[in-house]
Amino acid sequence: MSKDAILGSIRRGLRRGPLPADQRAMLESRLATHPRHLIPARSRLPRPQQVALFVRNVEKEFGTVERVPDLAALPAAVADYLAAQNLPPRFVLAPHPDLAGVPWSDRPMLEFETRRAEGTDQVSVQHGYAGIAETGTLMLPSDPARPTTLNLLPETEIVVLRASRVVGAYEEAWDRLRAEHRDALSGGFMPRNIMFVTGPSRSADIEQTLELGAHGPRRLHVILVDDDPAALPMADAEVPLRPAEPGGPAAPGD
Amino acid sequence: MHVTSPAFKANASRAMRDAGLQKALGKAKGAFLERRAAAVAALPEFERLRDIGRDIKNHTLAHLDFYLETYAANVERAGGKVHWCSTAEDARAAVLEICRKAGARTVTKGKSMISEELGINEHLEANGIQPIETDLGEYILQLRKEAPSHIIAPAFHLNREDWEADFRRMHTELPADRVFHERRDILAEARTRLRERFLAADVGITGANFLIAETGSSVIVTNEGNGDLTQTLPRVHIVLASIEKVVPTLEDCTSLLRLLARSATGQDFSVYTTFSTGARRAGDLDGPEEYHVVLVDNGRSNMIGTEFQEMLRCIRCAACMNHCPVYGVVGGHAYGWVYPGPMGSVLTPSLVGIDKTALLPNASTFCGKCESVCPVKIPLPGMMRHWREREFERHLTPSAQRRNLGLWAFMARRPGLYRMVTRAAIGALGLIGRGKGALRSLPLAGGWTEGRDLPLPEPGGTFMAQYAKARREKRA
């Protein structure tokens, strides 16, 4: 069968048979320890600057960010954002416990349904799992509380993210997932789907010229909930564009 | 896909006379180069990451059997199914069978070069299933019945006028006198048209940029979001991937992702980088109910252990073609198969045979730019040289060229004779006009000067003569 033919052909090329047990054990240990490689210095910053770097990178990729003090501030933030964009105050909401506990009735104009998204939905409010400062990237794993369609079908996606969930590098986000998530089916930690989202959808297929809003959301708005006192902006601190020295101060979890 | 590589010379001449193509190439050329340069300059660790990327891929290839078996076992653990396919025919049959079992009438597709290589669309159409390309560039090419001319920007060869004309021609249900004020109007029309298709499709087919052995995941990297809609909405998701896409761990993949977008489009990270692991889980509100991986060899395992093994490190970023002076003037279609530019000039002979493709590794100035920008440091010019050697050994080189090479080799082994002849030739050319620039044509070498000018000698004699003179003067 094809499997044996392919593996046989690879082994002929490598001039050996199946790997001996000791070499297999070595490779299995590499998989089990999944060593990190070089992590760029740009995200290894003290917390306030790390979160500021995340915000700046989201904006660099044509996303927008608003910081709010707590989840209770969400209804006003969502209502005001939609009004500013001339959008109706209607959205589909991720069925996440964090979002269920929000006092939405503070803004009685807001209408929402808690479900997956359909083709007709204009706006979604999604729950973010982590933010990666290195490139301003949101990590959105699928699970019953975070339907994937919310990231794809509406023209406008609002992602609610706790500042305590902003990390420096992708590797730190993987560490969190490995530690926190269990997949009942495979026994591993990977959910069915993880989207890493950096800015709104775009295409440069017409004359290599960038246009926003291809098939996914045209607008990506992040509402950052400042639940991490150590990550609050420092009054006088200037955020450096890049750390002065490669290998500067290490970020938490590094 | 039909191979027109034997006609590379005619293809290239036609491309150079094609005003529309030259306009499109001229517009696009600078954009990729500047964006990549800016992204690389903003990451001081980029050079070290290239070494890491090379090493990760080398490690994987040296243990490819182990990592493929581990990958397949982890796909099945997560409820997916792996279909091992030695040939393109096996892969087409596997895809068709999955589509038939799903009762599919329409299939949406994310951009995938392996799908072009396998001829999936033609096979589905021939069997009554309608494939719909959803990447914006691939979508217009499907309307035009054309192949991609670039591996990450398939409609690289088209101008805005082409888009407008094709949309008017094909979208006949819309008012014929509608105005496209901006590029975004073209984009909006495609978005609306394709949205219905996404929602109606029975099966979604995507490629894969990486496969992760550790977790059994497939990874796609896109900007439009079409790949994600393709793999999220239909009931069945098929991943088409070749065997060299596997990497050991998420950390390995992450390091390669730091190289990919920067090398490709000059973005720090693409908009959507998505990891898929099996089908919909209990309680999930969306996602496909079936997840299949069609794992394709199609000639790649034969490259292992040869001087072309390193080509299997390629992560398909297209930096080599974006920086290639030959690609820059002839475009992608001239190369005559799926993969154009320097990476294609090495890979195509490996996959379809050097007898049909011998002109491709010769379509190079050996300027070395491709190797210098390759994120995984593939020695592309060196491998093109290997193909030229094989071509020569197998007597595929035209006889006049063989004779001339033989003559040159005879002289090059006799330095005295070589200097005498070059001195005489340069003297003769000097009579025509020393230091006067270049000749547009040369008697008896019309074929050679048709596409290039012959520079006339500068004052001062040959290099060897100048060198000897300088040494004499120094001594004196």
XYZ file of C-alpha atoms in Angstrom:
730
model
C 0.000 0.000 0.000
C 0.975 3.655 -0.431
C 2.044 4.188 3.162
C 4.647 1.438 3.031
C 5.768 2.526 -0.437
C 6.320 6.126 0.731
C 8.099 5.190 3.953
C 10.182 2.582 2.088
C 11.226 5.124 -0.524
C 12.210 7.643 2.166
C 14.292 5.004 3.969
C 16.019 3.963 0.739
C 16.949 7.601 0.196
C 18.249 7.875 3.760
C 20.099 4.556 3.277
C 18.718 2.905 6.380
C 15.791 0.807 7.622
C 13.276 1.854 10.275
C 14.956 3.802 13.064
C 16.503 1.751 15.879
C 14.831 2.019 19.292
C 17.423 4.321 20.842
C 17.080 6.876 18.046
C 13.298 6.725 18.230
C 13.539 7.364 21.963
C 15.684 10.430 21.287
C 13.154 11.849 18.816
C 10.256 11.059 21.134
C 12.006 12.929 23.902
C 12.464 15.915 21.572
C 8.691 15.836 20.922
C 7.935 15.541 24.633
C 10.189 18.457 25.613
C 9.424 20.496 22.436
C 12.445 22.805 22.952
C 12.108 26.489 22.103
C 14.395 28.099 19.568
C 15.557 31.717 19.444
C 12.875 34.140 20.634
C 13.256 37.673 19.261
C 14.172 40.244 21.899
C 11.498 42.714 20.805
C 8.794 41.291 23.093
C 10.985 40.723 26.166
C 9.841 43.812 28.019
C 8.452 44.751 31.425
C 4.681 44.175 31.574
C 3.440 47.724 30.902
C 5.644 48.050 27.812
C 4.762 44.545 26.676
C 1.054 45.334 26.691
C 1.749 48.673 25.018
C 3.709 46.821 22.304
C 0.723 44.542 21.755
C -1.559 47.565 21.347
C 0.821 49.296 18.977
C 1.213 46.190 16.819
C -2.555 45.642 16.563
C -2.870 49.245 15.379
C 0.033 48.854 12.965
C -1.922 46.028 11.290
C -5.046 48.236 10.937
C -6.851 46.940 14.019
C -8.124 49.262 16.761
C -7.814 48.960 20.541
C -9.665 50.455 23.487
C -8.569 49.868 27.073
C -11.277 49.625 29.738
C -10.841 49.192 33.511
C -13.101 46.155 33.950
C -15.745 43.926 32.342
C -18.511 46.205 33.649
C -17.294 48.845 31.210
C -17.971 46.577 28.218
C -21.570 47.560 27.389
C -20.638 51.232 27.068
C -17.470 50.442 25.105
C -19.330 48.194 22.643
C -22.287 50.575 22.256
C -20.059 53.601 21.687
C -17.825 51.764 19.214
C -20.798 50.566 17.126
C -22.337 54.042 17.162
C -19.050 55.607 16.065
C -18.880 53.168 13.144
C -22.499 53.899 12.173
C -23.399 50.280 12.856
C -26.711 49.116 14.358
C -26.409 48.122 18.059
C -26.849 44.414 17.313
C -24.336 41.587 17.608
C -23.790 37.882 18.066
C -22.048 37.100 21.352
C -19.639 34.264 22.186
C -21.217 31.970 24.817
C -18.314 32.504 27.209
C -18.893 32.788 30.996
C -16.804 36.008 31.173
C -19.166 37.651 28.686
C -22.345 36.172 30.154
C -21.597 37.942 33.418
C -21.360 41.399 31.819
C -24.157 43.875 32.802
C -25.366 44.267 29.216
C -28.669 45.723 30.436
C -26.736 48.889 31.381
C -27.167 49.758 27.711
C -30.724 48.680 26.915
C -30.304 49.649 23.254
C -27.889 46.744 22.727
C -29.435 43.613 21.215
C -27.508 40.360 21.045
C -27.870 36.620 20.622
C -25.492 34.089 22.142
C -24.640 31.506 19.459
C -22.412 30.759 16.453
C -22.385 33.332 13.634
C -24.466 33.130 10.454
C -23.894 34.758 7.080
C -26.268 37.613 7.903
C -24.602 38.724 11.150
C -22.969 42.151 10.929
C -21.079 42.232 14.223
C -19.602 39.640 16.589
C -18.238 39.940 20.112
C -15.656 37.206 20.673
C -13.668 36.178 23.739
C -9.890 36.275 23.301
C -7.740 33.527 24.804
C -4.406 35.327 24.560
C -2.726 38.269 22.873
C 0.821 38.073 21.513
C 2.750 41.333 21.800
C 5.466 40.338 19.310
C 3.164 40.979 16.339
C -0.143 42.202 17.838
C -1.713 38.782 17.281
C -4.877 37.422 18.917
C -5.026 33.710 19.780
C -8.577 32.381 19.349
C -8.899 28.634 20.032
C -12.226 27.015 19.163
C -14.365 25.528 21.899
C -18.081 25.605 22.725
C -17.584 29.057 24.270
C -15.628 30.478 21.304
C -17.230 29.518 17.973
C -14.858 29.934 15.010
C -17.548 31.478 12.796
C -17.496 34.609 15.003
C -14.002 35.307 13.651
C -15.026 34.900 10.035
C -18.564 35.760 8.973
C -19.389 39.228 10.404
C -17.898 42.327 8.798
C -16.952 43.648 12.221
C -15.362 41.559 14.967
C -14.885 42.858 18.491
C -12.557 40.778 20.656
C -12.622 41.121 24.434
C -9.212 40.331 25.892
C -7.932 40.512 29.458
C -4.597 42.358 29.731
C -3.372 39.535 31.984
C -3.625 37.305 28.887
C -1.160 39.369 26.844
C 2.153 37.533 26.492
C 5.364 38.464 24.704
C 6.043 35.663 22.220
C 3.986 32.916 20.556
C 5.869 30.306 22.589
C 4.441 31.734 25.821
C 0.928 31.413 24.397
C 1.647 27.761 23.519
C 2.826 27.195 27.101
C -0.451 28.535 28.454
C -2.481 26.334 26.141
C -0.415 23.257 27.036
C -0.932 23.976 30.733
C -4.592 25.003 30.672
C -6.372 23.087 27.934
C -7.397 19.431 27.762
C -8.992 17.919 24.666
C -11.241 15.055 25.698
C -11.137 13.380 22.266
C -7.386 13.172 21.639
C -6.179 13.353 25.235
C -3.868 16.158 24.101
C -4.185 19.912 24.514
C -5.066 21.034 20.968
C -8.668 22.074 20.324
C -10.144 21.472 16.876
C -9.067 24.862 15.602
C -6.842 27.728 16.693
C -6.880 30.960 14.774
C -4.028 33.427 15.218
C -5.475 36.707 13.957
C -3.333 39.750 13.164
C -5.500 42.647 12.001
C -8.587 42.592 9.779
C -8.888 40.484 6.620
C -7.152 41.853 3.516
C -5.987 41.041 0.009
C -3.245 42.334 -2.244
C -4.232 40.159 -5.190
C -5.250 43.141 -7.341
C -1.996 44.707 -8.537
C -0.238 43.786 -5.267
C -2.025 46.720 -3.624
C -3.427 46.185 -0.142
C -7.205 46.403 0.362
C -8.893 45.647 3.692
C -11.969 43.440 4.077
C -11.520 40.447 1.783
C -13.573 37.466 2.976
C -13.227 37.888 6.718
C -13.928 40.930 8.936
C -13.272 44.387 7.527
C -12.858 45.803 11.047
C -11.112 44.230 14.022
C -11.575 46.010 17.343
C -9.916 44.822 20.549
C -11.346 45.799 23.909
C -8.531 45.267 26.388
C -9.742 44.774 29.952
C -7.107 46.043 32.393
C -7.301 43.261 34.980
C -3.536 43.182 35.532
C -2.286 45.977 37.832
C 1.309 45.192 36.825
C 0.477 45.825 33.158
C -1.176 49.241 33.507
C 0.423 52.007 31.466
C 3.064 53.864 33.463
C 2.354 57.571 33.612
C 5.692 58.848 32.333
C 7.165 55.776 30.721
C 8.065 56.161 27.095
C 7.630 52.893 25.264
C 10.749 52.185 23.245
C 10.137 51.069 19.686
C 12.404 48.109 20.233
C 14.431 47.028 23.246
C 17.799 48.738 23.139
C 19.763 45.501 23.448
C 18.800 42.086 22.088
C 18.141 39.879 25.085
C 16.902 42.727 27.294
C 14.742 42.168 30.371
C 12.898 38.878 30.341
C 9.126 38.813 30.261
C 7.145 36.867 32.828
C 6.724 33.285 31.768
C 9.906 33.468 29.740
C -1.239 20.193 -15.479
C 0.131 20.181 -19.038
C 3.882 20.850 -19.117
C 4.948 23.586 -21.563
C 8.470 23.881 -20.137
C 10.076 22.454 -23.348
C 8.870 25.656 -25.063
C 10.459 27.926 -22.438
C 12.335 29.984 -25.046
C 9.218 30.662 -27.108
C 7.181 31.266 -23.928
C 9.763 33.758 -22.693
C 9.934 35.654 -26.009
C 6.144 35.890 -26.082
C 6.109 37.118 -22.469
C 8.650 39.832 -23.237
C 6.485 41.125 -26.086
C 3.270 41.015 -23.983
C 2.651 44.662 -23.065
C -0.008 43.866 -20.434
C 2.250 41.367 -18.692
C 5.211 43.742 -18.761
C 3.039 46.459 -17.225
C 1.872 44.139 -14.446
C 5.411 42.884 -13.742
C 6.772 46.417 -13.681
C 4.152 47.552 -11.166
C 4.475 44.577 -8.857
C 8.220 44.049 -8.819
C 9.260 46.720 -6.345
C 6.466 46.174 -3.841
C 7.523 42.727 -2.621
C 11.215 43.658 -2.452
C 10.722 46.802 -0.401
C 8.236 45.217 1.996
C 10.480 42.212 2.631
C 13.537 44.409 3.159
C 11.650 46.556 5.692
C 10.320 43.539 7.625
C 13.761 41.922 7.757
C 15.422 45.161 8.859
C 12.930 45.415 11.734
C 13.926 41.994 13.133
C 17.611 41.942 14.131
C 17.468 38.175 14.722
C 16.343 37.390 11.158
C 19.682 35.995 9.943
C 19.988 33.688 12.938
C 16.396 32.548 12.385
C 17.320 31.524 8.825
C 19.948 29.139 10.212
C 17.402 27.799 12.687
C 14.839 27.310 9.925
C 17.375 25.419 7.817
C 18.336 23.203 10.770
C 14.724 22.383 11.719
C 13.964 21.306 8.166
C 17.195 19.306 7.861
C 16.482 17.503 11.126
C 12.951 16.671 9.955
C 14.077 15.393 6.543
C 16.715 13.154 8.161
C 13.913 11.505 10.184
C 11.023 12.036 7.795
C 9.688 8.472 8.120
C 9.455 8.815 11.907
C 7.777 12.235 11.845
C 5.241 11.227 9.176
C 4.208 8.140 11.140
C 3.942 10.177 14.341
C 1.950 12.865 12.543
C -0.494 10.340 11.038
C -1.008 8.590 14.381
C -1.839 11.939 16.039
C -4.280 12.931 13.262
C -6.162 9.684 13.848
C -6.063 10.180 17.627
C -7.895 13.478 17.084
C -10.550 11.792 14.946
C -9.124 12.631 11.518
C -8.205 10.283 8.686
C -4.925 10.192 6.721
C -4.913 8.998 3.100
C -1.339 8.116 2.024
C -0.921 8.720 -1.714
C 2.219 7.822 -3.686
C 1.137 9.423 -6.940
C -0.994 12.281 -8.243
C -3.449 9.688 -9.523
C -3.825 8.146 -6.040
C -4.430 11.610 -4.586
C -7.059 12.567 -7.170
C -8.858 9.278 -6.549
C -8.763 9.797 -2.768
C -10.208 13.318 -3.028
C -12.942 12.196 -5.418
C -13.914 9.295 -3.183
C -14.253 11.536 -0.114
C -16.339 14.036 -2.128
C -18.574 11.259 -3.496
C -19.135 9.754 -0.063
C -20.113 13.221 1.140
C -22.576 13.506 -1.746
C -20.821 16.714 -2.763
C -22.106 18.930 -5.567
C -19.924 21.961 -4.926
C -16.509 22.146 -3.281
C -14.910 25.392 -2.098
C -11.148 25.619 -2.235
C -8.460 27.583 -0.462
C -5.322 28.445 -2.420
C -3.111 25.394 -2.761
C -0.182 24.801 -5.114
C -0.293 21.039 -4.537
C -3.874 21.115 -5.851
C -2.544 22.682 -9.071
C 0.193 20.053 -9.212
C -2.331 17.229 -8.824
C -4.943 18.694 -11.170
C -7.730 18.361 -8.594
C -10.121 20.842 -10.247
C -10.083 19.149 -13.651
C -10.617 15.768 -12.031
C -13.583 16.936 -9.947
C -15.171 18.701 -12.941
C -14.773 15.612 -15.099
C -16.701 13.731 -12.434
C -19.571 16.165 -12.121
C -18.440 18.029 -8.989
C -17.966 21.792 -9.198
C -14.794 23.181 -7.572
C -14.880 26.878 -6.610
C -11.631 28.733 -5.998
C -12.124 31.279 -3.205
C -8.767 33.042 -2.957
C -9.347 36.293 -4.808
C -6.463 35.710 -7.221
C -7.381 32.071 -7.830
C -11.015 33.051 -8.312
C -10.293 35.306 -11.280
C -7.913 32.734 -12.757
C -10.693 30.154 -12.612
C -12.955 32.621 -14.480
C -10.189 33.086 -17.060
C -9.291 29.359 -17.186
C -5.657 30.231 -16.456
C -2.993 28.815 -14.158
C -1.369 30.845 -11.367
C 1.755 32.736 -12.426
C 3.172 33.099 -8.910
C 2.999 30.784 -5.888
C 1.662 33.355 -3.402
C 0.176 35.993 -5.737
C -1.532 33.848 -8.379
C -2.823 36.793 -10.453
C 0.560 38.540 -10.448
C 0.315 38.900 -14.249
C -3.006 40.792 -14.327
C -3.808 44.492 -14.290
C -6.841 46.197 -12.788
C -8.381 46.529 -16.274
C -8.309 42.730 -16.606
C -10.184 42.307 -13.331
C -12.883 44.791 -14.320
C -13.345 43.270 -17.777
C -13.542 39.698 -16.459
C -15.990 40.596 -13.690
C -18.270 42.338 -16.214
C -18.011 39.352 -18.554
C -18.721 36.696 -15.899
C -21.009 38.369 -13.349
C -23.771 38.944 -15.888
C -26.544 39.161 -13.269
C -25.153 42.537 -12.156
C -25.833 45.770 -14.076
C -23.416 45.986 -17.013
C -22.891 49.735 -16.566
C -21.776 49.541 -12.921
C -18.661 51.536 -12.126
C -15.566 50.234 -10.330
C -14.264 53.430 -8.735
C -11.634 51.727 -6.638
C -9.901 48.386 -6.302
C -12.057 47.829 -3.244
C -15.186 47.811 -5.418
C -13.764 44.817 -7.274
C -12.968 43.168 -3.949
C -16.482 43.838 -2.605
C -18.092 42.239 -5.652
C -15.990 39.086 -5.252
C -16.753 38.984 -1.527
C -20.513 39.067 -2.128
C -20.386 36.471 -4.922
C -18.236 34.057 -2.971
C -20.104 34.396 0.313
C -23.043 32.371 -1.082
C -20.616 29.758 -2.354
C -18.962 29.343 1.045
C -22.310 28.812 2.726
C -23.558 26.315 0.119
C -20.457 24.101 -0.298
C -20.528 20.471 0.816
C -16.767 19.998 1.048
C -13.892 22.448 1.634
C -10.390 21.713 0.339
C -7.325 23.580 1.626
C -3.597 23.058 1.317
C -1.232 23.161 4.277
C 1.821 25.291 4.969
C 2.902 22.973 7.772
C 1.891 19.691 9.395
C 2.758 19.236 13.074
C 3.878 15.733 14.079
C 3.508 16.413 17.815
C -0.197 17.295 17.630
C -1.438 15.980 14.246
C -2.357 19.532 13.173
C -2.388 21.141 9.717
C -1.573 24.840 9.392
C -2.746 27.337 6.792
C -1.460 30.893 6.451
C -3.663 33.423 4.629
C -4.645 37.081 4.579
C -8.130 37.013 3.101
C -9.852 34.555 5.444
C -11.065 32.451 2.537
C -9.058 29.425 3.667
C -10.693 29.581 7.091
C -14.198 29.906 5.670
C -13.381 26.962 3.386
C -12.336 24.716 6.256
C -14.940 25.876 8.787
C -18.309 25.993 6.999
C -18.678 22.789 4.896
C -19.454 19.458 6.540
C -16.213 17.903 5.301
C -12.691 19.371 5.311
C -9.964 17.872 3.105
C -6.350 18.944 3.628
C -4.036 18.394 0.656
C -0.417 18.259 1.766
C 2.872 16.908 0.478
C 5.088 14.843 2.742
C 7.812 17.472 3.250
C 5.378 19.836 5.012
C 5.728 18.007 8.324
C 7.719 19.556 11.203
C 8.167 18.058 14.667
C 6.633 20.498 17.170
C 4.624 23.707 17.571
C 7.846 25.451 18.599
C 9.544 24.329 15.362
C 6.571 25.575 13.361
C 6.568 28.882 15.249
C 10.200 29.570 14.320
C 9.451 28.877 10.648
C 6.367 31.118 10.806
C 8.606 34.005 11.904
C 10.424 33.575 8.582
C 7.489 32.840 6.285
C 5.380 36.010 6.192
C 8.402 38.305 6.335
C 9.998 36.533 3.372
C 6.756 36.278 1.428
C 4.771 39.510 1.697
C 6.958 41.464 4.101
C 4.314 41.223 6.831
C 5.494 40.445 10.369
C 2.751 37.798 10.498
C -0.016 36.930 8.074
C -3.548 37.920 9.105
C -4.738 34.350 9.667
C -2.447 31.551 10.815
C -4.736 28.654 11.646
C -4.044 25.269 13.232
C -6.624 22.519 12.526
C -6.638 19.309 14.523
C -9.369 16.793 13.672
C -13.086 17.431 13.268
C -15.741 19.202 15.375
C -15.622 18.266 19.076
C -18.588 17.452 21.312
C -20.281 20.723 22.228
C -18.663 22.779 19.432
C -21.148 25.027 17.641
C -19.318 25.025 14.306
C -16.545 23.347 12.331
C -16.521 20.362 9.931
C -17.784 16.942 10.953
C -15.115 15.102 8.964
C -11.414 15.908 8.686
C -9.287 14.175 6.037
C -5.634 14.613 5.151
C -4.552 13.549 1.663
C -0.824 13.087 2.181
C 1.001 13.163 -1.140
C 4.455 12.006 -2.203
C 4.306 12.428 -6.023
C 8.067 12.090 -6.544
C 9.375 13.859 -3.447
C 10.692 10.799 -1.605
C 12.924 10.111 -4.637
C 14.708 13.429 -3.974
C 15.877 12.248 -0.553
C 19.483 11.112 -0.576
C 20.194 13.004 -3.825
C 21.844 16.375 -4.391
C 18.294 17.804 -4.527
C 17.217 16.769 -1.020
C 17.711 20.298 0.320
C 14.979 21.536 -2.041
C 12.517 19.783 0.278
C 13.226 22.485 2.887
C 11.256 24.969 0.767
C 8.395 26.691 2.636
C 6.927 28.261 -0.557
C 7.402 31.924 0.413
C 8.216 33.046 -3.174
C 11.092 35.319 -2.097
C 13.317 33.629 -4.717
C 11.013 34.491 -7.627
C 10.286 37.978 -6.263
C 14.019 38.718 -6.370
C 14.819 36.883 -9.627
C 15.827 39.027 -12.621
C 14.644 36.307 -15.028
C 11.221 35.887 -13.385
C 10.982 39.685 -13.325
C 10.986 39.906 -17.120
C 9.270 36.676 -18.219
C 6.702 36.182 -15.432
C 5.526 32.811 -14.148
C 3.676 31.252 -17.075
C 6.808 31.047 -19.249
C 8.239 28.377 -16.925
C 5.537 26.049 -18.204
C 4.432 24.211 -15.052
C 3.107 24.819 -11.531
C 6.208 26.222 -9.823
C 7.976 29.168 -11.500
C 11.154 31.080 -10.701
C 14.306 29.662 -9.120
C 12.545 27.197 -6.783
C 10.589 25.900 -9.770
C 13.717 25.596 -11.897
C 15.045 23.143 -9.294
C 11.806 21.423 -8.248
C 10.118 21.002 -11.646
C 12.907 18.841 -13.150
C 12.770 16.682 -9.991
C 9.033 16.119 -10.280
C 8.398 15.959 -14.044
C 11.865 14.945 -15.351
C 14.862 16.850 -16.716
C 14.198 15.685 -20.298
C 11.206 18.041 -20.593
C 12.521 20.808 -18.362
C 16.231 21.179 -19.154
C 15.776 24.808 -20.197
C 14.568 25.843 -16.717
C 17.834 25.447 -14.765
C 19.469 27.286 -17.662
C 17.117 30.253 -17.275
C 19.302 31.813 -14.625
C 21.958 34.513 -14.530
C 23.461 32.855 -11.426
C 23.330 36.208 -9.688
C 22.746 34.345 -6.418
C 20.027 36.658 -5.123
C 17.557 33.756 -4.666
C 19.871 31.905 -2.308
C 20.652 35.089 -0.385
C 16.957 35.738 0.397
C 15.826 32.123 0.920
C 14.495 31.832 4.490
C 15.779 28.256 4.794
C 19.017 28.858 2.849
C 18.406 26.477 -0.055
C 21.456 26.610 -2.364
C 19.307 27.185 -5.456
C 22.052 28.235 -7.943
C 24.172 25.247 -6.882
C 21.266 22.894 -7.542
C 20.565 24.491 -10.926
C 24.219 23.738 -11.689
C 23.645 20.093 -10.707
C 20.738 19.943 -13.160
C 22.891 21.448 -15.913
C 25.502 18.745 -15.246
C 22.869 16.025 -15.433
C 21.513 17.540 -18.605
C 25.017 17.478 -20.120
C 25.692 13.922 -18.920
C 22.444 12.702 -20.433
C 23.226 14.387 -23.767
C 20.118 16.588 -23.553
C 22.167 19.707 -24.299
C 21.824 20.885 -27.948
C 24.775 19.774 -30.093
C 25.976 23.287 -31.018
C 26.095 24.192 -27.326
C 27.959 20.953 -26.490
C 30.489 21.687 -29.260
C 31.061 25.230 -28.045
C 31.372 24.111 -24.419
C 33.909 21.490 -25.552
C 35.873 24.123 -27.442
C 35.797 26.475 -24.463
C 36.935 23.689 -22.104
C 39.806 22.837 -24.476
C 41.039 26.424 -24.352
C 40.379 26.985 -20.661
C 42.740 24.118 -19.874
C 45.505 25.852 -21.894
C 46.043 29.314 -20.319
C 48.494 30.525 -22.962
C 46.122 29.681 -25.795
C 43.138 31.075 -23.833
C 44.861 34.436 -23.331
C 45.926 34.605 -26.949
C 42.406 33.941 -28.243
C 40.659 36.322 -25.829
C 43.203 39.019 -26.637
C 42.489 38.576 -30.334
C 38.689 38.541 -29.821
C 38.756 41.650 -27.662
C 41.053 43.334 -30.155
C 38.548 42.571 -32.919
C 35.603 43.844 -30.887
C 37.708 46.886 -29.962
C 37.994 47.754 -33.638
C 34.199 48.038 -33.769
C 34.180 50.591 -30.992
C 36.204 50.401 -27.789
C 34.489 52.022 -24.796
C 31.406 52.794 -26.880
C 28.867 50.844 -24.794
C 27.191 47.810 -26.315
C 26.322 46.138 -29.617
C 22.642 45.565 -30.381
C 23.443 42.780 -32.835
C 26.404 40.679 -33.920
C 26.768 38.826 -37.222
C 26.376 35.010 -36.868
C 25.116 35.425 -33.281
C 21.695 36.919 -33.993
C 20.012 34.394 -31.689
C 22.215 35.459 -28.804
C 21.829 39.225 -29.328
C 18.077 39.050 -29.930
C 17.353 39.199 -26.227
C 20.488 41.009 -24.985
C 23.231 43.448 -25.970
C 26.922 42.532 -26.238
C 29.031 44.944 -24.185
C 32.008 46.341 -26.109
C 35.425 46.202 -24.416
C 36.543 49.054 -22.183
C 39.925 50.694 -22.889
C 42.956 49.000 -21.316
C 42.973 45.420 -22.660
C 41.984 42.146 -20.981
C 41.921 41.672 -17.219
C 45.057 39.541 -17.395
C 46.846 42.190 -19.454
C 45.884 44.930 -16.984
C 46.882 42.763 -14.036
C 50.306 42.027 -15.533
C 50.802 45.703 -16.306
C 49.903 46.766 -12.769
C 52.325 44.255 -11.297
C 55.129 45.448 -13.575
C 54.508 49.036 -12.517
C 54.457 48.120 -8.835
C 57.779 46.352 -9.160
C 59.339 49.214 -11.049
